[in-house]
Tab-separated table of C-alpha atoms in Angstrom:
chain	number	residue	atom	x	y	z
A	1	MET	CA	-185.787	17.781	128.400
A	2	LYS	CA	-189.685	18.561	129.277
A	3	ILE	CA	-191.181	21.410	127.454
A	4	GLY	CA	-194.242	23.502	128.098
A	5	LEU	CA	-195.746	25.022	125.021
A	6	PHE	CA	-197.046	28.481	125.482
A	7	ILE	CA	-199.320	29.788	122.574
A	8	PRO	CA	-199.911	33.532	122.835
A	9	CYS	CA	-203.596	34.807	123.186
A	10	TYR	CA	-203.478	36.583	119.765
A	11	ILE	CA	-202.402	33.472	118.047
A	12	ASP	CA	-204.973	31.244	119.665
A	13	ALA	CA	-207.351	33.920	118.555
A	14	PHE	CA	-206.453	34.747	115.163
A	15	TYR	CA	-203.417	32.513	113.916
A	16	PRO	CA	-203.991	29.007	115.216
A	17	ASN	CA	-202.217	27.495	112.511
A	18	ALA	CA	-199.090	29.256	113.674
A	19	GLY	CA	-199.438	27.250	116.958
A	20	VAL	CA	-200.540	24.017	115.712
A	21	ALA	CA	-197.077	24.286	113.442
A	22	THR	CA	-195.204	25.197	116.414
A	23	LEU	CA	-196.312	21.952	118.254
A	24	GLU	CA	-195.963	19.665	115.147
A	25	LEU	CA	-192.394	21.006	114.642
A	26	LEU	CA	-191.295	20.486	118.035
A	27	GLU	CA	-192.584	16.913	117.892
A	28	LYS	CA	-191.066	16.084	114.750
A	29	LEU	CA	-187.785	17.114	116.260
A	30	GLY	CA	-188.275	14.585	118.861
A	31	GLN	CA	-189.061	16.613	121.631
A	32	ASP	CA	-191.370	15.714	124.726
A	33	VAL	CA	-193.803	18.904	124.475
A	34	GLU	CA	-197.096	19.371	126.626
A	35	TYR	CA	-199.545	22.137	126.295
A	36	PRO	CA	-201.066	23.117	129.512
A	37	MET	CA	-204.916	23.490	128.671
A	38	GLU	CA	-205.698	26.248	131.562
A	39	GLN	CA	-203.273	28.727	129.853
A	40	THR	CA	-204.453	32.454	129.180
A	41	CYS	CA	-202.115	35.241	128.690
A	42	CYS	CA	-198.604	36.376	129.812
A	43	GLY	CA	-199.788	39.698	130.829
A	44	GLN	CA	-197.690	41.568	128.264
A	45	PRO	CA	-200.524	43.700	127.163
A	46	MET	CA	-201.485	44.964	130.903
A	47	ALA	CA	-197.494	45.694	131.186
A	48	ASN	CA	-197.233	47.487	127.741
A	49	SER	CA	-199.989	49.599	128.551
A	50	GLY	CA	-198.506	50.925	131.876
A	51	CYS	CA	-200.842	48.728	133.821
A	52	ASN	CA	-198.253	46.435	135.526
A	53	ARG	CA	-200.206	45.862	138.624
A	54	ASP	CA	-203.108	44.284	136.431
A	55	ALA	CA	-200.623	41.625	134.688
A	56	ALA	CA	-200.166	40.061	138.177
A	57	SER	CA	-202.930	37.559	137.859
A	58	ALA	CA	-201.957	36.485	134.542
A	59	GLU	CA	-198.212	36.363	135.533
A	60	ALA	CA	-199.213	34.292	138.738
A	61	LEU	CA	-201.341	31.895	136.536
A	62	PHE	CA	-198.274	31.345	133.679
A	63	VAL	CA	-195.835	30.526	136.671
A	64	LYS	CA	-198.535	28.060	138.373
A	65	LEU	CA	-198.669	26.022	134.914
A	66	PHE	CA	-195.215	26.446	133.505
A	67	ALA	CA	-192.806	26.182	136.502
A	68	LYS	CA	-192.613	22.427	136.476
A	69	TYR	CA	-190.919	22.251	133.009
A	70	ASP	CA	-187.320	22.451	131.881
A	71	ALA	CA	-188.105	25.041	129.076
A	72	ILE	CA	-190.948	26.998	127.989
A	73	VAL	CA	-191.257	27.506	124.383
A	74	MET	CA	-193.430	29.997	122.561
A	75	PRO	CA	-193.959	31.247	118.930
A	76	SER	CA	-193.615	34.968	119.807
A	77	GLY	CA	-190.610	37.191	120.442
A	78	SER	CA	-192.885	40.018	122.406
A	79	CYS	CA	-194.138	37.457	124.814
A	80	THR	CA	-190.597	35.891	125.259
A	81	HIS	CA	-189.290	39.271	125.963
A	82	HIS	CA	-192.149	40.301	128.440
A	83	VAL	CA	-191.703	36.990	130.618
A	84	ARG	CA	-187.801	37.057	130.345
A	85	ASP	CA	-187.157	40.899	131.031
A	86	ASN	CA	-190.424	42.416	132.509
A	87	PHE	CA	-192.169	39.829	134.425
A	88	ASP	CA	-192.186	41.563	137.506
A	89	ALA	CA	-195.876	42.285	138.646
A	90	ILE	CA	-195.357	39.235	141.131
A	91	PRO	CA	-193.038	38.411	143.806
A	92	GLN	CA	-189.778	37.045	142.380
A	93	THR	CA	-189.781	33.470	143.971
A	94	ASP	CA	-187.364	30.610	142.925
A	95	GLU	CA	-190.311	29.348	140.681
A	96	VAL	CA	-190.626	32.714	138.856
A	97	ARG	CA	-186.806	32.908	138.418
A	98	HIS	CA	-186.910	29.425	136.994
A	99	VAL	CA	-189.716	30.483	134.488
A	100	ARG	CA	-188.005	33.560	133.559
A	101	GLU	CA	-184.580	31.882	132.911
A	102	ASN	CA	-185.923	28.875	130.846
A	103	THR	CA	-188.603	30.690	128.695
A	104	PHE	CA	-187.360	30.695	125.001
A	105	GLU	CA	-188.553	32.175	121.686
A	106	LEU	CA	-189.170	29.370	119.177
A	107	VAL	CA	-186.298	30.480	116.549
A	108	GLU	CA	-183.701	30.789	119.484
A	109	PHE	CA	-184.808	27.466	120.930
A	110	LEU	CA	-184.363	25.745	117.649
A	111	HIS	CA	-181.136	27.567	116.890
A	112	ASP	CA	-179.175	27.869	120.207
A	113	VAL	CA	-180.831	24.918	122.255
A	114	LEU	CA	-181.515	22.274	119.913
A	115	LYS	CA	-178.984	23.494	117.284
A	116	VAL	CA	-181.331	22.039	114.493
A	117	ASP	CA	-179.220	21.428	111.144
A	118	ASN	CA	-181.842	20.331	108.696
A	119	PHE	CA	-185.442	20.182	108.097
A	120	PRO	CA	-185.731	17.548	105.386
A	121	TRP	CA	-189.446	17.514	105.436
A	122	ALA	CA	-189.540	21.408	104.628
A	123	GLU	CA	-190.007	23.082	101.006
A	124	PHE	CA	-191.187	26.432	100.334
A	125	PRO	CA	-190.655	27.436	96.698
A	126	HIS	CA	-191.270	31.198	97.460
A	127	LYS	CA	-189.289	34.280	97.615
A	128	VAL	CA	-189.778	35.750	101.212
A	129	GLY	CA	-188.990	38.984	102.939
A	130	LEU	CA	-187.823	38.486	106.737
A	131	HIS	CA	-189.446	40.707	109.269
A	132	ASN	CA	-187.634	40.726	112.619
A	133	SER	CA	-189.868	42.345	115.312
A	134	CYS	CA	-188.216	44.882	117.345
A	135	GLY	CA	-188.806	42.676	120.456
A	136	THR	CA	-186.735	39.859	118.758
A	137	LEU	CA	-184.155	41.983	117.235
A	138	ARG	CA	-183.324	44.317	119.956
A	139	ALA	CA	-184.167	42.333	123.141
A	140	LEU	CA	-183.894	38.528	122.019
A	141	ARG	CA	-181.045	39.711	119.766
A	142	THR	CA	-182.083	36.804	117.154
A	143	ALA	CA	-180.277	39.055	114.504
A	144	SER	CA	-177.871	41.718	113.983
A	145	MET	CA	-178.770	45.431	114.460
A	146	SER	CA	-177.958	47.628	111.266
A	147	GLU	CA	-178.080	50.779	113.604
A	148	LEU	CA	-174.987	49.306	115.365
A	149	GLY	CA	-172.798	48.529	112.490
A	150	GLU	CA	-172.133	45.085	113.735
A	151	PRO	CA	-171.403	41.966	111.646
A	152	PHE	CA	-174.249	40.395	110.258
A	153	PHE	CA	-175.805	37.508	111.549
A	154	SER	CA	-179.648	36.315	111.555
A	155	LYS	CA	-181.014	33.044	113.298
A	156	PRO	CA	-184.199	33.104	111.843
A	157	MET	CA	-182.495	33.590	108.407
A	158	ASP	CA	-180.043	30.575	109.140
A	159	LEU	CA	-182.850	28.218	109.846
A	160	LEU	CA	-184.998	29.255	106.763
A	161	SER	CA	-181.882	28.865	104.716
A	162	LYS	CA	-182.196	25.233	105.454
A	163	VAL	CA	-185.658	24.876	103.789
A	164	LYS	CA	-185.644	23.607	100.173
A	165	GLY	CA	-186.609	26.159	97.405
A	166	ILE	CA	-186.722	29.185	99.584
A	167	SER	CA	-185.048	32.648	98.388
A	168	PHE	CA	-185.061	35.836	100.229
A	169	ALA	CA	-186.072	39.335	99.133
A	170	HIS	CA	-183.910	42.100	100.701
A	171	PRO	CA	-185.912	45.303	101.557
A	172	LYS	CA	-183.976	48.536	101.859
A	173	ARG	CA	-184.881	49.100	105.526
A	174	PRO	CA	-184.884	45.554	107.023
A	175	ASP	CA	-184.646	46.590	110.679
A	176	GLU	CA	-187.072	49.652	110.686
A	177	CYS	CA	-190.282	48.942	112.921
A	178	CYS	CA	-193.436	47.957	111.131
A	179	GLY	CA	-195.442	50.362	113.524
A	180	PHE	CA	-197.456	47.886	115.683
A	181	GLY	CA	-196.050	48.167	118.851
A	182	GLY	CA	-198.938	46.985	120.951
A	183	THR	CA	-201.050	49.715	122.073
A	184	PHE	CA	-199.021	52.009	119.986
A	185	SER	CA	-201.096	51.097	116.788
A	186	VAL	CA	-204.126	52.523	118.674
A	187	THR	CA	-203.095	55.709	120.544
A	188	GLU	CA	-200.943	56.888	117.459
A	189	GLU	CA	-202.902	55.196	114.776
A	190	ALA	CA	-201.967	57.164	111.690
A	191	VAL	CA	-198.123	57.108	112.380
A	192	SER	CA	-198.827	53.320	112.982
A	193	ALA	CA	-200.582	52.734	109.759
A	194	LYS	CA	-198.132	54.902	107.696
A	195	MET	CA	-195.171	52.758	109.223
A	196	GLY	CA	-196.761	49.712	108.290
A	197	VAL	CA	-197.567	50.688	104.642
A	198	ASP	CA	-193.942	51.747	104.287
A	199	LYS	CA	-192.790	48.254	105.809
A	200	VAL	CA	-195.142	46.025	103.472
A	201	THR	CA	-194.165	48.408	100.409
A	202	ASP	CA	-190.559	47.794	100.825
A	203	HIS	CA	-190.835	44.022	101.016
A	204	HIS	CA	-193.074	44.078	98.098
A	205	ASN	CA	-190.685	46.360	95.900
A	206	ALA	CA	-187.749	43.871	96.814
A	207	GLY	CA	-189.735	40.952	95.076
A	208	ALA	CA	-191.254	39.406	98.220
A	209	GLU	CA	-194.058	37.035	97.708
A	210	TYR	CA	-194.384	36.555	101.456
A	211	ILE	CA	-193.560	38.417	104.478
A	212	VAL	CA	-192.246	35.717	107.163
A	213	SER	CA	-191.943	36.397	110.840
A	214	ALA	CA	-191.517	34.862	114.269
A	215	ASP	CA	-194.010	37.577	115.662
A	216	THR	CA	-197.577	37.178	114.410
A	217	SER	CA	-198.484	40.289	116.242
A	218	CYS	CA	-196.382	42.308	113.639
A	219	MET	CA	-197.739	40.359	110.751
A	220	MET	CA	-201.428	40.895	111.947
A	221	HIS	CA	-200.761	44.529	111.808
A	222	GLN	CA	-198.905	44.409	108.439
A	223	GLN	CA	-201.436	42.332	106.874
A	224	GLY	CA	-203.931	44.857	107.622
A	225	CYS	CA	-201.867	48.071	106.360
A	226	ALA	CA	-201.422	45.778	103.171
A	227	GLU	CA	-205.006	44.766	102.593
A	228	ARG	CA	-205.948	48.288	103.011
A	229	ALA	CA	-203.246	49.668	100.659
A	230	GLY	CA	-203.672	47.220	98.153
A	231	VAL	CA	-200.124	45.789	98.481
A	232	PRO	CA	-200.304	41.975	96.856
A	233	ILE	CA	-198.168	40.315	99.443
A	234	ARG	CA	-198.822	37.206	101.787
A	235	PHE	CA	-197.891	36.537	105.480
A	236	ILE	CA	-196.772	33.408	107.274
A	237	HIS	CA	-195.207	32.586	110.527
A	238	ILE	CA	-191.588	30.915	110.575
A	239	ALA	CA	-192.909	27.863	112.181
A	240	GLU	CA	-195.374	27.192	109.264
A	241	ILE	CA	-192.534	27.133	106.730
A	242	LEU	CA	-189.933	25.086	108.960
A	243	ASN	CA	-192.880	22.559	109.528
A	244	GLY	CA	-193.270	21.865	105.970
A	245	ALA	CA	-196.096	24.410	104.746
A	246	ARG	CA	-195.904	25.063	100.949
A	247	GLU	CA	-198.013	28.181	100.588
């Protein structure tokens, strides 16, 4: 299988370690990975802001670069959700449909496609609180939703449980939105900030040293809220832990 690695623009700009960890992890697992150097944005920010036509050029470039791969993998639930479910600013050709049907968020690719059962190089001797973004939880369904009263499952927790030394904090409201929501955090700043502070405080009160997530966009928002509110908690992308980061 030939994998095309897409690193979202905000990860490339602000959290490059998460992108590097994703590439290294896939290679450790024996995957044939390429990173198209011309990649930019998947178009999600424009579409989420109601400017869907403005996403067309970004979506067209994405298809041009990634249509040749068997699978497209990205360390972002929200970008995966956009490509898979909202990638419609351009004509729906066979190439576009191939890209949409074969795009995976990192956790679901490791869990559902590769079915990884161990990470022998990984050790993380810390208590973590797991944050599932609304996109991964309610669109990609990588974990159960408490509001549905369904049996518990969690693909990211399944993967993290295979890491030596890790333990889990259990916040009171694990499925509650952190308030990021893309441009929502700009247009509804006060509400967004309050939700973010509530989220990081809930994790801290549960004993978490770190908040770990498959979505750096949510963590970027939460990190800003934690720093402003003086909540002593750290943040790390799940790819970094699975790749062997110790802190």
